[in-house]
mmCIF file of C-alpha atoms in Angstrom:
data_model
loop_
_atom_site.group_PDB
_atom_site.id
_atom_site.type_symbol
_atom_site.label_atom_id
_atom_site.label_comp_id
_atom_site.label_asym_id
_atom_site.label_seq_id
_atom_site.Cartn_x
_atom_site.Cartn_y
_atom_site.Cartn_z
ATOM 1 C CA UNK A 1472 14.997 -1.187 3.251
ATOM 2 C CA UNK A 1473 11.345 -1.092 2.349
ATOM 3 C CA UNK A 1474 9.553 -3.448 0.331
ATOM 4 C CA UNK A 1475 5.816 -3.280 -1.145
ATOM 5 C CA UNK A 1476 5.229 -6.238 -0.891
ATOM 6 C CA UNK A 1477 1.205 -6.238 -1.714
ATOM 7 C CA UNK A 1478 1.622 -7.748 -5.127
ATOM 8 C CA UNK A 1479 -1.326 -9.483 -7.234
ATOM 9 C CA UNK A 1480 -1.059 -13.261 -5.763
ATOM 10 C CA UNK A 1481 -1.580 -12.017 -2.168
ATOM 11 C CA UNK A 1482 -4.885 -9.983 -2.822
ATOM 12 C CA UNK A 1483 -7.528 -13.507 -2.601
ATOM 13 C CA UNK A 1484 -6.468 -13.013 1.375
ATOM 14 C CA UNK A 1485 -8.598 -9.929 1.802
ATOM 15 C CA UNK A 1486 -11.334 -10.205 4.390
ATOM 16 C CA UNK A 1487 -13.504 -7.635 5.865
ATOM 17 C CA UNK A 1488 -14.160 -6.929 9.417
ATOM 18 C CA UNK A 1489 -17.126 -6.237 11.144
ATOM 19 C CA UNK A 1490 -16.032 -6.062 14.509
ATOM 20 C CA UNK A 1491 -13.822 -3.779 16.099
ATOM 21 C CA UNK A 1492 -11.670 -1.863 13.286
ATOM 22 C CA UNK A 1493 -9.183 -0.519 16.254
ATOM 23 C CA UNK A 1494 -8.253 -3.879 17.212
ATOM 24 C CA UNK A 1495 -7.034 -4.346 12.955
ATOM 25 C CA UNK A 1496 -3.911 -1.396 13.265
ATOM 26 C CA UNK A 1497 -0.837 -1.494 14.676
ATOM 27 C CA UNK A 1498 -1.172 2.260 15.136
ATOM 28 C CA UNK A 1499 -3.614 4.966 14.841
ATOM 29 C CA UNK A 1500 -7.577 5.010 15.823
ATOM 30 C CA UNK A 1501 -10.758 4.537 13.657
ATOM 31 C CA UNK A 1502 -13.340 6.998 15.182
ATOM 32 C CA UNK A 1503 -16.840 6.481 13.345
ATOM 33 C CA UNK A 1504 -15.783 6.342 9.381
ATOM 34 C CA UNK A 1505 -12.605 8.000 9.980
ATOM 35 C CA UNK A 1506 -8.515 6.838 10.918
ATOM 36 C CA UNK A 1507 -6.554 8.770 12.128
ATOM 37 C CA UNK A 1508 -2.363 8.441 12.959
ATOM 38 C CA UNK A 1509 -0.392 10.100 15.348
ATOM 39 C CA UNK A 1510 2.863 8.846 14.169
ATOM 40 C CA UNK A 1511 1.991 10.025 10.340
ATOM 41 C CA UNK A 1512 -0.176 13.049 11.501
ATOM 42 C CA UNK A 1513 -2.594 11.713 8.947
ATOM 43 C CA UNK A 1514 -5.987 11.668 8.692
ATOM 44 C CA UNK A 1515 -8.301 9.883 5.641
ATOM 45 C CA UNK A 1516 -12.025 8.614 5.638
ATOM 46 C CA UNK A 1517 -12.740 5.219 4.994
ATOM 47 C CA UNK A 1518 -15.843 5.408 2.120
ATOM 48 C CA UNK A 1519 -19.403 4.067 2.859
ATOM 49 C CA UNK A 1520 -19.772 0.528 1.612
ATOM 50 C CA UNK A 1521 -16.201 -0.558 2.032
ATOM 51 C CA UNK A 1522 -14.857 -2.740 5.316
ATOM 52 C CA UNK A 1523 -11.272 -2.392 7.682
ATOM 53 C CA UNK A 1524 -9.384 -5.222 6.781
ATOM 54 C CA UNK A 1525 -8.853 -8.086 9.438
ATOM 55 C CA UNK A 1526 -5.181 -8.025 11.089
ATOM 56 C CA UNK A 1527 -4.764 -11.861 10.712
ATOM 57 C CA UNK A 1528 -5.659 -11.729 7.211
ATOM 58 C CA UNK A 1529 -3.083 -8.475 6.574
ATOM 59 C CA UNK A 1530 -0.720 -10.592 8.224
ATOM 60 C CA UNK A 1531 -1.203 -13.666 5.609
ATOM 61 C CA UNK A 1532 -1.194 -11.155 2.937
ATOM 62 C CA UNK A 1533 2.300 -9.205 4.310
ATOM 63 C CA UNK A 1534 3.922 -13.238 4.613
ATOM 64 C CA UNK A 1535 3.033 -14.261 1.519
ATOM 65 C CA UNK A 1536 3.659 -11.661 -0.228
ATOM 66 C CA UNK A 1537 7.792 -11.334 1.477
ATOM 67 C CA UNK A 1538 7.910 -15.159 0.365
ATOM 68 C CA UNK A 1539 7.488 -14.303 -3.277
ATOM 69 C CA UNK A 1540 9.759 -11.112 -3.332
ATOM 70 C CA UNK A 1541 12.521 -12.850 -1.205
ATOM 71 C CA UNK A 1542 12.200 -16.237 -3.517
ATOM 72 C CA UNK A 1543 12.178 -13.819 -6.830
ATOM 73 C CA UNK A 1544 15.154 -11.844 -5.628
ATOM 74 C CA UNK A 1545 17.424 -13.997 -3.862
ATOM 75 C CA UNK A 1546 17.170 -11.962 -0.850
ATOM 76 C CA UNK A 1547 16.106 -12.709 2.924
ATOM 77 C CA UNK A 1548 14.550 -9.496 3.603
ATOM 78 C CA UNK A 1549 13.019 -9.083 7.559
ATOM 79 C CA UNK A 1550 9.290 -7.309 7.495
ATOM 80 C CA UNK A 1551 8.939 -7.783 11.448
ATOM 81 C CA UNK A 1552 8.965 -3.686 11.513
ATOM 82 C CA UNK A 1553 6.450 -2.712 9.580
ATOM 83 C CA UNK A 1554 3.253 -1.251 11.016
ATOM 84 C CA UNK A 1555 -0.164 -2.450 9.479
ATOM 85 C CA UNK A 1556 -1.829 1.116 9.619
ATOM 86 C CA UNK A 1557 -5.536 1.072 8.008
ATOM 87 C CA UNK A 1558 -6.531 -1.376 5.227
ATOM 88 C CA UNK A 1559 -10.086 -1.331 3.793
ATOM 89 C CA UNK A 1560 -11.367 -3.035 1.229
ATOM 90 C CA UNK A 1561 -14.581 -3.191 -0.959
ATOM 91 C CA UNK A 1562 -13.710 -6.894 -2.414
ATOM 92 C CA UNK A 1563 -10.987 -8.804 -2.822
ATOM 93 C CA UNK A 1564 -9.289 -6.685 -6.243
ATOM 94 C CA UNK A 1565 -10.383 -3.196 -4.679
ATOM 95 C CA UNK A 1566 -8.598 -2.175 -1.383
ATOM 96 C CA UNK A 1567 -6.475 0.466 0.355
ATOM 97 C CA UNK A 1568 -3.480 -0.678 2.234
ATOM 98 C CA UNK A 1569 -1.218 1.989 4.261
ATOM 99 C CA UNK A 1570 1.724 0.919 6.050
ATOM 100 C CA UNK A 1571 4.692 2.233 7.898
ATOM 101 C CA UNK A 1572 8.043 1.111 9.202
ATOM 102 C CA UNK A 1573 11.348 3.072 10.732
ATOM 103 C CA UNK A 1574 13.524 4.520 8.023
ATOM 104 C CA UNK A 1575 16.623 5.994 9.615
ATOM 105 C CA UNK A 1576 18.832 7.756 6.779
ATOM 106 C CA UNK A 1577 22.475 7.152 7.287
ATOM 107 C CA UNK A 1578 23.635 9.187 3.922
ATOM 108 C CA UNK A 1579 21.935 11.527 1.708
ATOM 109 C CA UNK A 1580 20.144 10.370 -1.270
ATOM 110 C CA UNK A 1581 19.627 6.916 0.759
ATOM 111 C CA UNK A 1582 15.917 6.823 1.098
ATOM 112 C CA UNK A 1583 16.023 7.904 -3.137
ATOM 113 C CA UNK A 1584 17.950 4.916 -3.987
ATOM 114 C CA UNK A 1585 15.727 3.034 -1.823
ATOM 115 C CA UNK A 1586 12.832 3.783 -3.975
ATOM 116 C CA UNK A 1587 14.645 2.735 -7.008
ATOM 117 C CA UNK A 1588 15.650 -0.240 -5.256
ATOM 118 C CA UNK A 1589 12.193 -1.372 -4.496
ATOM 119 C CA UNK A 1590 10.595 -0.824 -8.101
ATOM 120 C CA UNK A 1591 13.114 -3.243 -9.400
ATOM 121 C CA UNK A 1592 12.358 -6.083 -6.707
ATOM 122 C CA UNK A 1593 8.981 -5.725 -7.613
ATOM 123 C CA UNK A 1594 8.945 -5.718 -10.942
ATOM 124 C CA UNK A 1595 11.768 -8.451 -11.013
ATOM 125 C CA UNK A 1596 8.795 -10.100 -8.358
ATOM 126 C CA UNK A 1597 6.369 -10.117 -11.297
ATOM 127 C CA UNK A 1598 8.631 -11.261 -14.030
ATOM 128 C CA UNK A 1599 10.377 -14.281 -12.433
ATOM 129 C CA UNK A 1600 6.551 -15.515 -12.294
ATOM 130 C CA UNK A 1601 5.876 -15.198 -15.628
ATOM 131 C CA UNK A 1602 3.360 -11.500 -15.066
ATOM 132 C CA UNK A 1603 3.392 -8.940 -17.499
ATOM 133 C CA UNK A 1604 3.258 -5.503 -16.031
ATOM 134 C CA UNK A 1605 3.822 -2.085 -17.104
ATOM 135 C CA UNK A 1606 4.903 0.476 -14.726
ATOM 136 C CA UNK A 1607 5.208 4.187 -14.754
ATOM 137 C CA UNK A 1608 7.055 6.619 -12.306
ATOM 138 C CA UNK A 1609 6.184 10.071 -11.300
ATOM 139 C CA UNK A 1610 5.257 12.762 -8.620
ATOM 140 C CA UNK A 1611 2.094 13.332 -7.216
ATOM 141 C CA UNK A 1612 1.087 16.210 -4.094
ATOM 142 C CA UNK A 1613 -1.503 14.741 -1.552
ATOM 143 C CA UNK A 1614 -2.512 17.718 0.876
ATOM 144 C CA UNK A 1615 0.310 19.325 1.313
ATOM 145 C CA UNK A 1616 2.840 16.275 1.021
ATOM 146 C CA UNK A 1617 4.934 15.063 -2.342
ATOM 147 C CA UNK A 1618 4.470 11.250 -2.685
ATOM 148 C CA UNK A 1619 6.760 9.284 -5.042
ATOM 149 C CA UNK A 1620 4.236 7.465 -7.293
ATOM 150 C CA UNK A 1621 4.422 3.904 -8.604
ATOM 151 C CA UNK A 1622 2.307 3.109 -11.029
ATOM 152 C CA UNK A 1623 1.624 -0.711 -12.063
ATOM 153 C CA UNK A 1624 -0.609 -2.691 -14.867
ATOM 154 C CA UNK A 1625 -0.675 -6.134 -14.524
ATOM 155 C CA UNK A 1626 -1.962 -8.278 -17.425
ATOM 156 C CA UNK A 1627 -3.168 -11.778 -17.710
ATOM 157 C CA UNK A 1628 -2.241 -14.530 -19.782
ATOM 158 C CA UNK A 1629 -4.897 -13.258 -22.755
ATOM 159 C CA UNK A 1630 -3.288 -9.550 -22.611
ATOM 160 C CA UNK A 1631 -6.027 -8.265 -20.661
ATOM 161 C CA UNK A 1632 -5.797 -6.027 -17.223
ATOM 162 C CA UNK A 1633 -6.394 -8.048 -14.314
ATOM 163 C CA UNK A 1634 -5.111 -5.276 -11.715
ATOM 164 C CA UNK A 1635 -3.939 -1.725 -11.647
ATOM 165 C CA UNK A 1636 -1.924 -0.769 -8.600
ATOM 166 C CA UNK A 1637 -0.570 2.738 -7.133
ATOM 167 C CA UNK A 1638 1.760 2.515 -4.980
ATOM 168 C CA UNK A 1639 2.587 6.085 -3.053
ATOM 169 C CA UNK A 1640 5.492 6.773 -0.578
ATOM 170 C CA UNK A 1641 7.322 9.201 1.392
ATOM 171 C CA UNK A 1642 9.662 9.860 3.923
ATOM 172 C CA UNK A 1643 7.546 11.492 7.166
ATOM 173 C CA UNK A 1644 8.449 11.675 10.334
ATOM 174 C CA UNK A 1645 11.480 9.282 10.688
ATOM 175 C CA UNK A 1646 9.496 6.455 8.916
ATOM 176 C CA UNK A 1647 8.693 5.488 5.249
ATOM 177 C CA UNK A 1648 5.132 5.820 4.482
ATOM 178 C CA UNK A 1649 3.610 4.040 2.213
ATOM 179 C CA UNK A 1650 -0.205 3.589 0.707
ATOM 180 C CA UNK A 1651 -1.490 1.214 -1.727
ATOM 181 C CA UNK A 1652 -4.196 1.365 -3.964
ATOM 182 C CA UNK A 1653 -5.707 -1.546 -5.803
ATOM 183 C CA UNK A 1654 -8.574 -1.549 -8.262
ATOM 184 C CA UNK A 1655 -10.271 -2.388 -11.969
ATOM 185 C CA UNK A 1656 -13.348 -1.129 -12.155
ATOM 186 C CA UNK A 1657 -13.493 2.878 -12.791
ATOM 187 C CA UNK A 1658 -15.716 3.331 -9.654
ATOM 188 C CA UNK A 1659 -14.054 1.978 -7.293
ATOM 189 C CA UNK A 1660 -11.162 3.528 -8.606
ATOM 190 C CA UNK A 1661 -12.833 6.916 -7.962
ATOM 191 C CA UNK A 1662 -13.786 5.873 -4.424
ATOM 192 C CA UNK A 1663 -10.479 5.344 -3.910
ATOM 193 C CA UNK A 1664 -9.058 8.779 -4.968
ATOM 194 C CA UNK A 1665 -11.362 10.747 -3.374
ATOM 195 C CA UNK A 1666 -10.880 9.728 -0.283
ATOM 196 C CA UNK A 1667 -7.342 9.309 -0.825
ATOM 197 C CA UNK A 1668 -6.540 13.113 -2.044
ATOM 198 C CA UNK A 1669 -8.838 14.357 -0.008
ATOM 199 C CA UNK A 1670 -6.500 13.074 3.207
ATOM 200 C CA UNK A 1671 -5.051 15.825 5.867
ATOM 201 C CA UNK A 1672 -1.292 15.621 7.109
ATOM 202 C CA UNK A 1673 -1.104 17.976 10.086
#
């Protein structure tokens, strides 16, 4: 079981890195402005102006994050196998967040009622703290790979949008993939999208 658990209260963590980016993944290489993974066979620039997320910060962000879902759902869920693969950021409301972990299917239609699974913990995630969200379900082709699509708005207390997030994910290579998008403002949102669409699976 996979949970996204990069909801709105965990996103003040973000910090950018101006060191090393390869020493911020658990898998993969950042050569220049580019990552690349091996285990995906996935390739995707990281735009001009935005920064690779530090791994101790991901880490925060990952822990809090299972706190709220577990103490919203009544569940002890264990996140110890999922890979951090590139995060970048270009503040703390706009960032990219790709992650990975082991997915072995034991029955068919398993990794379907998965996905179902998760948009209820997460929405249940949002309610039990008093967020309003909409959400919105659908299909979307990256390259030449079909992504279940998440779509969430989250609202503030005055009714206005404090966050939209996309959350993408599919089964590849013996491990659920999954990539985050969080934004407000239209232009980062397009920064986002382009580099995101324009990825490469091999």
């Amino acid at each position: 079981m996979r949970i996204y658990i990069l909801i709105f209260f965990t996103l003040i963590l973000f910090t950018s890195c101006k060191t090393d980016p390869n020493k911020q993944v658990d898998e993969g290489k950042v050569i220049e402005n580019k990552y690349h993974s091996k285990e995906i066979g996935w390739t995707i620039e990281i735009p001009k102006g935005w920064d690779v997320t530090k791994r101790d910060e991901s880490q925060k962000r990952e822990d809090n994050g299972l706190k709220l879902v577990n103490e919203a759902n009544g569940i002890d869920y264990d996140a110890s196998g999922l890979k951090q693969l590139i995060s970048f950021q270009k503040d703390r409301v706009h960032n990219f967040i790709a992650t990975s972990e082991k997915f072995e299917i034991e029955y068919d239609g398993e990794y379907e009622e998965n996905k179902v699974f998760v948009k209820e913990l997460l929405y249940n995630t949002y309610a039990s703290n008093g967020i309003k969200v909409d959400t919105v379900s659908s299909k979307e082709k990256i390259d030449n790979l079909i992504f279940d699509l998440f779509k969430i708005t989250v609202y503030g207390p005055d009714g206005g949008i404090l966050l939209y997030q996309d959350l993408y994910s599919t089964y590849r290579n013996g491990l659920d993939f999954g990539v985050n998008l969080n934004y407000k403002r239209e232009k980062e949102k397009m920064e986002l999208m382009r580099v995101w669409k324009n990825s490469k699976f091999e």
